[in-house]
mmCIF file of C-alpha atoms and ligand atoms in Angstrom:
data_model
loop_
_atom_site.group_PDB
_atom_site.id
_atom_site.type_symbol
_atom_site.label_atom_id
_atom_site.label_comp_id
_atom_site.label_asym_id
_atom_site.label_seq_id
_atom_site.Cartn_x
_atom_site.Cartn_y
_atom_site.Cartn_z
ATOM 1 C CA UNK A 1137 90.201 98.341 80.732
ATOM 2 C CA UNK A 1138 93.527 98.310 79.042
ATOM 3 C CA UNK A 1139 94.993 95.908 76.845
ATOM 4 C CA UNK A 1140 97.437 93.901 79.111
ATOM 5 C CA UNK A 1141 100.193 91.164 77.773
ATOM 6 C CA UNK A 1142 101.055 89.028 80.911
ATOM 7 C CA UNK A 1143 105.078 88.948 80.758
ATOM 8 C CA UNK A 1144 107.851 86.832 81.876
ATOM 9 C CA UNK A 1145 110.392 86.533 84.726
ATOM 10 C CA UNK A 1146 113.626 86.162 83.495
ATOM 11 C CA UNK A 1147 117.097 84.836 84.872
ATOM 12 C CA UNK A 1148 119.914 86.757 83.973
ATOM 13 C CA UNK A 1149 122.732 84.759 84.142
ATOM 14 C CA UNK A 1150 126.068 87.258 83.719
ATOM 15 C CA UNK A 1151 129.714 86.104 84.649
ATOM 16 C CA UNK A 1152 129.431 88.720 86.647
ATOM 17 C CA UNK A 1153 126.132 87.668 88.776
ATOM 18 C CA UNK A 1154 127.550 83.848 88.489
ATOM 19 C CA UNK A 1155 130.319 85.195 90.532
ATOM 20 C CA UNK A 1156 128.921 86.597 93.337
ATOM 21 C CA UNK A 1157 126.986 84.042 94.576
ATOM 22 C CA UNK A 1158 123.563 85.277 93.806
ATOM 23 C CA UNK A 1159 120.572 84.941 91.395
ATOM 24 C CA UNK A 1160 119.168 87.696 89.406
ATOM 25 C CA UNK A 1161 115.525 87.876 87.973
ATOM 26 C CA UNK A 1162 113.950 90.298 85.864
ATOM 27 C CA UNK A 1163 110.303 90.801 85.913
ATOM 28 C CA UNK A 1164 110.218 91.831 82.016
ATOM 29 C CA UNK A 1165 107.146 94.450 82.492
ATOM 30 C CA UNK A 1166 108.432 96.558 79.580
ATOM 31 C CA UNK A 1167 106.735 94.005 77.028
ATOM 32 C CA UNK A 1168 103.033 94.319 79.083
ATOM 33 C CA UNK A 1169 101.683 97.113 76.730
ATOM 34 C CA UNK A 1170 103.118 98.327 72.801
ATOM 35 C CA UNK A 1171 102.645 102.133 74.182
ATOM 36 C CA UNK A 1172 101.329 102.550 78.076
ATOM 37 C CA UNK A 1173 104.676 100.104 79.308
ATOM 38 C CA UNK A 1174 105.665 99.107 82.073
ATOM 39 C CA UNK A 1175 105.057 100.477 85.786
ATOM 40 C CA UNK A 1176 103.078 103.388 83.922
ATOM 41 C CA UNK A 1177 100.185 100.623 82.958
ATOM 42 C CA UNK A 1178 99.599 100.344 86.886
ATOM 43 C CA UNK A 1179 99.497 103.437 88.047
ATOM 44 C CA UNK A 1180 97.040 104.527 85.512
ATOM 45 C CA UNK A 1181 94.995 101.664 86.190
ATOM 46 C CA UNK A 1182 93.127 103.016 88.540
ATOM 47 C CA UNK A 1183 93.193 106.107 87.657
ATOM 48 C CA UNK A 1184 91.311 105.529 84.575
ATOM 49 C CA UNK A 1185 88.915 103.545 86.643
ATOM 50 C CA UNK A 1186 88.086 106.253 88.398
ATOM 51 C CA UNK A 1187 88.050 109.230 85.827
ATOM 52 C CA UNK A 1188 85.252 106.618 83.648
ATOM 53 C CA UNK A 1189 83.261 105.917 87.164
ATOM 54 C CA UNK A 1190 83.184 110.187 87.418
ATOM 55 C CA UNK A 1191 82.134 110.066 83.568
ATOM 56 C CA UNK A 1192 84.998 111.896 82.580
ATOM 57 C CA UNK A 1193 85.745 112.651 79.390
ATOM 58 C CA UNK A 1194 88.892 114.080 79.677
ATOM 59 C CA UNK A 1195 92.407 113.629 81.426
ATOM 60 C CA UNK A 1196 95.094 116.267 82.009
ATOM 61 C CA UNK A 1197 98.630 115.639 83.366
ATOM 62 C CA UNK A 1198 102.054 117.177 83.291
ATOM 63 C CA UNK A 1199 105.595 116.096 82.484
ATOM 64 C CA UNK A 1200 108.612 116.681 80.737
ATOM 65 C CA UNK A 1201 109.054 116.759 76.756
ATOM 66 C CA UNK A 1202 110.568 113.363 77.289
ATOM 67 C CA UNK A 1203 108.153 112.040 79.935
ATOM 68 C CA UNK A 1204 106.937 108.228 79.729
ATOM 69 C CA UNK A 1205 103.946 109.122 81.297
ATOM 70 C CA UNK A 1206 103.001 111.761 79.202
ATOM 71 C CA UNK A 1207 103.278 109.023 76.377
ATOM 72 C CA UNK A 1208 101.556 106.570 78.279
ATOM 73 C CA UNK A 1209 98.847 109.004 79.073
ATOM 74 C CA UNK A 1210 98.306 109.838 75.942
ATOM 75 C CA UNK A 1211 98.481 106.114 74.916
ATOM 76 C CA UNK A 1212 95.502 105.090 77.659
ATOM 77 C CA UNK A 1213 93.539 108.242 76.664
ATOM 78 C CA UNK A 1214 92.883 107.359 72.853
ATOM 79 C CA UNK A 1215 92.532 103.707 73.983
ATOM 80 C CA UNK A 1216 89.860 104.374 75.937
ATOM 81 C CA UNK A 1217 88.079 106.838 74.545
ATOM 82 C CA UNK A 1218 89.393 109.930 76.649
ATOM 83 C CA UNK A 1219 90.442 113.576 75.200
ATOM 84 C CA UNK A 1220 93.964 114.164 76.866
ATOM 85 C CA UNK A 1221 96.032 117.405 77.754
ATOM 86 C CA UNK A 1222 99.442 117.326 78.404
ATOM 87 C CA UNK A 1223 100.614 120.141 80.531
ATOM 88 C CA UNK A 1224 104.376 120.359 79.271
ATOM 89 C CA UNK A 1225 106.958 122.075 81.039
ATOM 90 C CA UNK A 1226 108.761 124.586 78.871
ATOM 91 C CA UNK A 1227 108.483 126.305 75.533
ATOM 92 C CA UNK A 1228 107.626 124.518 72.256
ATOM 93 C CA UNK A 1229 110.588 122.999 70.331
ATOM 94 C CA UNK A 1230 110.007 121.922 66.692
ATOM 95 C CA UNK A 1231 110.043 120.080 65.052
ATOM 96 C CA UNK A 1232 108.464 117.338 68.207
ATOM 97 C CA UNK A 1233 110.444 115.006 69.348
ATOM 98 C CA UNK A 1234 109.115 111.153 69.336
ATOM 99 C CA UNK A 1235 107.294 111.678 72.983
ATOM 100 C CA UNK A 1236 105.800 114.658 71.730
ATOM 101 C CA UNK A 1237 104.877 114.150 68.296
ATOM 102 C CA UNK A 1238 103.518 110.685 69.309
ATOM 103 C CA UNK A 1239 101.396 112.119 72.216
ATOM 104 C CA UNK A 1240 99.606 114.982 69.129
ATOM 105 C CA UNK A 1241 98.772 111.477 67.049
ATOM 106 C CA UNK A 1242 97.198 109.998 70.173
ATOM 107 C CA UNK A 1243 95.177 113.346 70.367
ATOM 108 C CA UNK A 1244 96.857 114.771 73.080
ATOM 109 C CA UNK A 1245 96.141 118.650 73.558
ATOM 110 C CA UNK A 1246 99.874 120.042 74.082
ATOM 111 C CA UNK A 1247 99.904 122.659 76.659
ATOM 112 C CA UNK A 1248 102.963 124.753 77.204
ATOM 113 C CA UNK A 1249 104.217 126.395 79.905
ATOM 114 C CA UNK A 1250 107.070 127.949 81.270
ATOM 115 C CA UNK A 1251 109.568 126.252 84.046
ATOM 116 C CA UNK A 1252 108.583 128.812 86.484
ATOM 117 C CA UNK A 1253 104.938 128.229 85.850
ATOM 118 C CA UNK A 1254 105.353 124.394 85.968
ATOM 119 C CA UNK A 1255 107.140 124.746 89.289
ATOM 120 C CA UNK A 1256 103.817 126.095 90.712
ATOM 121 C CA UNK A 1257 101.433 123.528 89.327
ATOM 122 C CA UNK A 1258 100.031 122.283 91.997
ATOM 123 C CA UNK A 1259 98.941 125.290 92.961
ATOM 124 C CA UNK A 1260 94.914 125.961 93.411
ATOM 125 C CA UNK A 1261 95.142 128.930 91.291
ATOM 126 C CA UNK A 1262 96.920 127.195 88.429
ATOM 127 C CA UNK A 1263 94.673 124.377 88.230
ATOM 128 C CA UNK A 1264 91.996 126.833 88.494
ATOM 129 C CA UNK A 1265 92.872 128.710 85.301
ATOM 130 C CA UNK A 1266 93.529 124.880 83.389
ATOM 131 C CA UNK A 1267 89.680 124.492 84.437
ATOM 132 C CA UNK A 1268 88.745 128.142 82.671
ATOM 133 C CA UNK A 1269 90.712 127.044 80.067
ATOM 134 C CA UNK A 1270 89.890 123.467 79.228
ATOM 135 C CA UNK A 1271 86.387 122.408 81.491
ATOM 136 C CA UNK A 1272 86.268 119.374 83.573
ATOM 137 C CA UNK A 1273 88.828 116.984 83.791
ATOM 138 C CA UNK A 1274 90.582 114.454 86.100
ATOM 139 C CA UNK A 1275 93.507 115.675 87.161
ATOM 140 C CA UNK A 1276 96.812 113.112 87.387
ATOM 141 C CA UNK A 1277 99.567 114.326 88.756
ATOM 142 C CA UNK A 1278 103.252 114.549 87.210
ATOM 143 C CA UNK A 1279 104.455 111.292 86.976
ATOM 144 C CA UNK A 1280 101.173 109.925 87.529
ATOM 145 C CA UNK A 1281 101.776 108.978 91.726
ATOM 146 C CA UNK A 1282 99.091 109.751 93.298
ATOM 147 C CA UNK A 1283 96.879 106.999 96.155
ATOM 148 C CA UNK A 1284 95.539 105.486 92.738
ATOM 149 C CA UNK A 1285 98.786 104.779 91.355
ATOM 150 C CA UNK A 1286 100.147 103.136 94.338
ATOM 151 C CA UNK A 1287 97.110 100.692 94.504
ATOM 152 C CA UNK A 1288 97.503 99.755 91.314
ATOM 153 C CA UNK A 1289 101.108 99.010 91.708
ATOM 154 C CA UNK A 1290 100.027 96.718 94.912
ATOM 155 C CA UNK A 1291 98.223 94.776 92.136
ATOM 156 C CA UNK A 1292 101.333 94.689 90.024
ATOM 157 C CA UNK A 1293 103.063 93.246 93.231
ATOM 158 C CA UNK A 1294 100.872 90.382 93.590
ATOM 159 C CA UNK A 1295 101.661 88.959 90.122
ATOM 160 C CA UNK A 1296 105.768 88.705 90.928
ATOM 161 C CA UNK A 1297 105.533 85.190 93.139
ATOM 162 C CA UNK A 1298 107.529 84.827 96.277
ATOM 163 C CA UNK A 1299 110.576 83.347 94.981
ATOM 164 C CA UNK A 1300 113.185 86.222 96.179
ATOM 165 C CA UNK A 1301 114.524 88.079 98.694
ATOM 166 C CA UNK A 1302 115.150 91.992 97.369
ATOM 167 C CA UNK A 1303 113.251 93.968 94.625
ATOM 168 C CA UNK A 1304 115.059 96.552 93.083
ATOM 169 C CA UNK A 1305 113.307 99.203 90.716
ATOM 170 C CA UNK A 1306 114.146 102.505 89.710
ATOM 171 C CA UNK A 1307 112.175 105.663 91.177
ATOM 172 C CA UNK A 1308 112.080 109.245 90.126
ATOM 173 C CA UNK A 1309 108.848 109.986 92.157
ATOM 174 C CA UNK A 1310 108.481 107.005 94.027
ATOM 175 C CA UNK A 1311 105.113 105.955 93.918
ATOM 176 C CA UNK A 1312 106.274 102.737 91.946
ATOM 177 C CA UNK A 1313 108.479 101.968 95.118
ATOM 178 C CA UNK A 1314 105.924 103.212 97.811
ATOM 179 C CA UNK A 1315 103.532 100.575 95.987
ATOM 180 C CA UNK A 1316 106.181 97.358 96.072
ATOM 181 C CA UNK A 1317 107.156 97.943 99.705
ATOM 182 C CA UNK A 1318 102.813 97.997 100.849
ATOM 183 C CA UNK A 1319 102.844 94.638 98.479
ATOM 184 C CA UNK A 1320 105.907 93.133 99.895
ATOM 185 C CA UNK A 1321 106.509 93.382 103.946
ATOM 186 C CA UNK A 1322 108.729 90.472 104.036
ATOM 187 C CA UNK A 1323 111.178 90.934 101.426
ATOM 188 C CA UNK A 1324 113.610 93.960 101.074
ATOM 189 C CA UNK A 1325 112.889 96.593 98.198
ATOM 190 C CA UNK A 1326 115.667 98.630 96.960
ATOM 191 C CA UNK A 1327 114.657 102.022 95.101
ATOM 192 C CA UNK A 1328 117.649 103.314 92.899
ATOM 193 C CA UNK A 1329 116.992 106.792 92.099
ATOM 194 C CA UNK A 1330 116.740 108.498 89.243
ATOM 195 C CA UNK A 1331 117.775 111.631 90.189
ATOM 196 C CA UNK A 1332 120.785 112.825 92.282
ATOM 197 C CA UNK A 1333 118.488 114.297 95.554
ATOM 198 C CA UNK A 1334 117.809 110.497 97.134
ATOM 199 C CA UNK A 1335 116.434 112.541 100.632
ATOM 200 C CA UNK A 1336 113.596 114.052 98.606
ATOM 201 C CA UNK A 1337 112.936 110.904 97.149
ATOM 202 C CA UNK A 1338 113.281 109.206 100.794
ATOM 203 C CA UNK A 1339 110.252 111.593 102.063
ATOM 204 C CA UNK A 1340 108.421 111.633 98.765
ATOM 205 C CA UNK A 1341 108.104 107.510 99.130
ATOM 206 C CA UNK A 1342 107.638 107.895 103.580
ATOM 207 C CA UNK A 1343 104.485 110.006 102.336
ATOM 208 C CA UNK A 1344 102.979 106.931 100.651
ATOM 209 C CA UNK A 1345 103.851 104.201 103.225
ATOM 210 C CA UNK A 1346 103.396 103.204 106.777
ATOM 211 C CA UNK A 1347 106.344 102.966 109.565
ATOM 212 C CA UNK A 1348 107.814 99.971 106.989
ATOM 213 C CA UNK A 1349 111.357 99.433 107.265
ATOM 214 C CA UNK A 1350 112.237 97.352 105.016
ATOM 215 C CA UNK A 1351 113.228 99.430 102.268
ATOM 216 C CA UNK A 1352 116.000 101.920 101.443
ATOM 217 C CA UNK A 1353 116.890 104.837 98.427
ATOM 218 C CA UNK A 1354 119.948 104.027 96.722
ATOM 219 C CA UNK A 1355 121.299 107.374 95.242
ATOM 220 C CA UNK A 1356 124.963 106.732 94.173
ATOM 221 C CA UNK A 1357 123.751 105.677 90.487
ATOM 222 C CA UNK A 1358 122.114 108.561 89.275
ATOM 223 C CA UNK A 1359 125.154 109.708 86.835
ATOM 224 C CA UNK A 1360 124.930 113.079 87.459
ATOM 225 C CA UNK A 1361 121.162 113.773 87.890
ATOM 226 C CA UNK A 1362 117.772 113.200 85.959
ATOM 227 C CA UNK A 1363 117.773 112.131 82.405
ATOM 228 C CA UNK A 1364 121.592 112.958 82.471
ATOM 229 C CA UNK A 1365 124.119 110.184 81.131
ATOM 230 C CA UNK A 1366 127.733 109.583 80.321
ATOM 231 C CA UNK A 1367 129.916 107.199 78.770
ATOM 232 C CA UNK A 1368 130.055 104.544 81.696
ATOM 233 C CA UNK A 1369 126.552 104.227 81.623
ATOM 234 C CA UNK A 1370 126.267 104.225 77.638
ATOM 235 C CA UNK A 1371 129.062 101.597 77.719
ATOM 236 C CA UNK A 1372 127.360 99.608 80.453
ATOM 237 C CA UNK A 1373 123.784 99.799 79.020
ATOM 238 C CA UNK A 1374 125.752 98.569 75.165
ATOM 239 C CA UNK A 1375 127.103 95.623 77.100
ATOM 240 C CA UNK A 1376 124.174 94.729 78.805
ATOM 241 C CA UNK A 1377 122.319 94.901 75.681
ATOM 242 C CA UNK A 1378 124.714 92.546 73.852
ATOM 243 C CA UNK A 1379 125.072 90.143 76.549
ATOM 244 C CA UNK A 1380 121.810 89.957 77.752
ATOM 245 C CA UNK A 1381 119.082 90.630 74.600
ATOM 246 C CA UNK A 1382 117.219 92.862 76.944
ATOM 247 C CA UNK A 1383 116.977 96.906 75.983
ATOM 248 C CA UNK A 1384 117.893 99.293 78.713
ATOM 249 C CA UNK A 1385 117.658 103.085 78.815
ATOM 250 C CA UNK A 1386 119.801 106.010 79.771
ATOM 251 C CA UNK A 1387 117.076 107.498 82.570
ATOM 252 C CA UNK A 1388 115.659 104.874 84.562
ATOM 253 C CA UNK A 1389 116.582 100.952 83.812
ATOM 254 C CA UNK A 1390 119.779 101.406 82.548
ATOM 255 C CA UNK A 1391 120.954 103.175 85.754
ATOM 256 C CA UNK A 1392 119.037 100.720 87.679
ATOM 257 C CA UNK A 1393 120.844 97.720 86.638
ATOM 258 C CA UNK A 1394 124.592 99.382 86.552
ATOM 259 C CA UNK A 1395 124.026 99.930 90.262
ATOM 260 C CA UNK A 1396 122.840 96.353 90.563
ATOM 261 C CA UNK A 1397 125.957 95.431 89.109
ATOM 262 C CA UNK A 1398 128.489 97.603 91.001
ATOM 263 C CA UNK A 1399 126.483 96.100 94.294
ATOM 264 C CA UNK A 1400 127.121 92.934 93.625
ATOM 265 C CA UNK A 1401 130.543 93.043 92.867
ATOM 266 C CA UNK A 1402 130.728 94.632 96.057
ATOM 267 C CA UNK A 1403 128.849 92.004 97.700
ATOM 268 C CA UNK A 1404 126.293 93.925 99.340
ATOM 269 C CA UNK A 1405 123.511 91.600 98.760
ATOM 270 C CA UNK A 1406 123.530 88.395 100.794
ATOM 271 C CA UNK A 1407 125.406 85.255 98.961
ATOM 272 C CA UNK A 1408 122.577 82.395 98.181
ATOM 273 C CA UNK A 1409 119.436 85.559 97.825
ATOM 274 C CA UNK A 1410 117.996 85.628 94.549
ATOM 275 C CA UNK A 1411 117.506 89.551 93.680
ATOM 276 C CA UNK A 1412 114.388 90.141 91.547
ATOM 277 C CA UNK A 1413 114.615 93.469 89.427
ATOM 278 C CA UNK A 1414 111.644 95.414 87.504
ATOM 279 C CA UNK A 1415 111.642 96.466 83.811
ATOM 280 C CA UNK A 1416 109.787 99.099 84.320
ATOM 281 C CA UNK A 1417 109.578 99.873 79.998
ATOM 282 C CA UNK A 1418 110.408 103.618 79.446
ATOM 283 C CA UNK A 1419 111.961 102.273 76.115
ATOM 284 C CA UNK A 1420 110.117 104.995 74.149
ATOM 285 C CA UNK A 1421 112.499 107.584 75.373
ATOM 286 C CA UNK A 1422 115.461 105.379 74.143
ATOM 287 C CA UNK A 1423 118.472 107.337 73.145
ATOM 288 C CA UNK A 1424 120.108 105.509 70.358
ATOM 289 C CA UNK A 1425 124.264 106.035 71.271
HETATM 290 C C1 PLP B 2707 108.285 106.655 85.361
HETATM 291 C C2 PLP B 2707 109.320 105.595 85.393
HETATM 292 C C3 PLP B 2707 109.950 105.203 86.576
HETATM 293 C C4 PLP B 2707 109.736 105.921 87.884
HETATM 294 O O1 PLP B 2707 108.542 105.560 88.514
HETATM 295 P P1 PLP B 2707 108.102 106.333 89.824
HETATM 296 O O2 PLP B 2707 106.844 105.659 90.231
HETATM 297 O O3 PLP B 2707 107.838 107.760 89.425
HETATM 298 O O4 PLP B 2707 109.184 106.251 90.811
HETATM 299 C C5 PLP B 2707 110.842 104.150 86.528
HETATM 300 N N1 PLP B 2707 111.135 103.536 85.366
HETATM 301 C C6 PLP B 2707 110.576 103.899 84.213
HETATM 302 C C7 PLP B 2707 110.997 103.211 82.973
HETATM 303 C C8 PLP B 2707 109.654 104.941 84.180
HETATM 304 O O5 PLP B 2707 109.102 105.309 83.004
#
């Protein structure tokens, strides 16, 4: 099993929260693990479970040069004992950046390929030609969502209490959101998404639940798409920072909590509810600004 920090829920108490009437928590799960943080420690729970219980040796996933869960994969791997590949989408850049160059200490195999290529990954033929090249291995998917991941975030779910009335999290797959709304039937989860296509999202997270509706995709944060940022979200995140102690980043939490902010000024969550967000970590991919 992984090493596992329990970690706090936090009150954030802003002028601008004060204002409106309504209480804001933070579930602080960036501090749960140095390396594997946040929401990526619970979907690979399971995972890992299950790759040891096929006496696997190795694990192979894919991502971005900046993905958390290629770090976090990496991360589990050497903790563990497992050999790692990294199936990285695009060509080599040198030197590695801190995802990358971390991932080789952890003794992550880097394995290149090209966008189009990546595109087609889950493709029977592609994984067939991983397996020529690299053996047995248990397969995780990009981002790490898969049945696995969601269970584990169920678990996750369990250790948050019942003392508010929406969860808000940020989702670029969604299997961190599909997870919180099986956990959580009677309270009202908010995904904010990552990226700027919230419909793919909206089916991507349907796949993973049942006829739930208590639940929505928020899209209108996403500052102009995956990973991308400007200067109202680097001057948001810098204030938030300073007022608050707690680190944000540009991809996930930062845009996360700006759109919590712009909601409540606009009053969209009930006066009196007490809003419970997730830190769900990421800070590894922290662009200094
Ligand atoms: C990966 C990640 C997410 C997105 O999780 P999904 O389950 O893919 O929606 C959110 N926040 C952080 C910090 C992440 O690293």
């Amino acid at each position: 099993m992984l090493r596992h920090t329990p970690t706090p829920i936090v009150e954030i108490t802003d002028p601008i929260v004060e204002k409106a009437g309504v209480r804001l928590l933070m579930k602080r799960e960036d501090l749960n693990h140095p390396f594997v943080s946040g929401n990526k420690w619970w979907k690979l729970k399971y995972n890992l479970e299950e790759a040891k219980k096929q006496n696997m040796r190795t694990l192979l996933t894919f991502g971005g040069a900046h993905s958390n869960h290629i770090y976090a994969t990496a991360a589990a791997a050497a903790e563990l004992g497992f050999n790692s590949i990294g199936v990285i989408r695009g060509e080599e850049t040198l030197p590695l950046n801190n995802t990358l160059s971390f991932a080789r200490q952890r003794g992550m195999t880097l394995q290149y390929v090209s966008r189009e290529q990546y595109r087609n990954k889950t493709a029977d033929e592609f994984i067939d030609r991983l397996h020529q090249q690299f053996g047995d291995f248990f397969l995780i998917p990009e981002g790490g969502t898969n049945e696995l991941a969601v269970k584990g975030v169920t678990d996750f779910a369990a250790t948050l209490g019942d003392d508010f009335d929406y969860v808000c999290c940020a989702a670029g797959t969604g299997g961190t959101l599909a997870g919180l709304i099986n956990a959580l039937p009677s309270k009202q989860i908010i995904g904010f998404s990552a990226l700027k296509d919230g419909e793919f999202l909206t089916q991507a997270v349907a796949r993973w639940v049942g006829g739930e509706t208590n639940w929505k995709i928020v899209s209108d944060y996403a500052f102009g798409g995956y990973a991308k940022t400007n200067s109202v979200l680097a001057e948001f995140i810098q204030q938030f920072e300073l007022r608050n102690n707690i680190p944000l980043e540009h991809v996930y939490t930062g845009k996360l909590m700006a759109g919590i902010y712009d909601l409540i000024q606009k009053g969209y969550f009930h006066k009196g509810s007490t809003i419970l967000t997730l830190h769900t970590g990421g800070l590894q991919g922290k662009r200094l600004f």
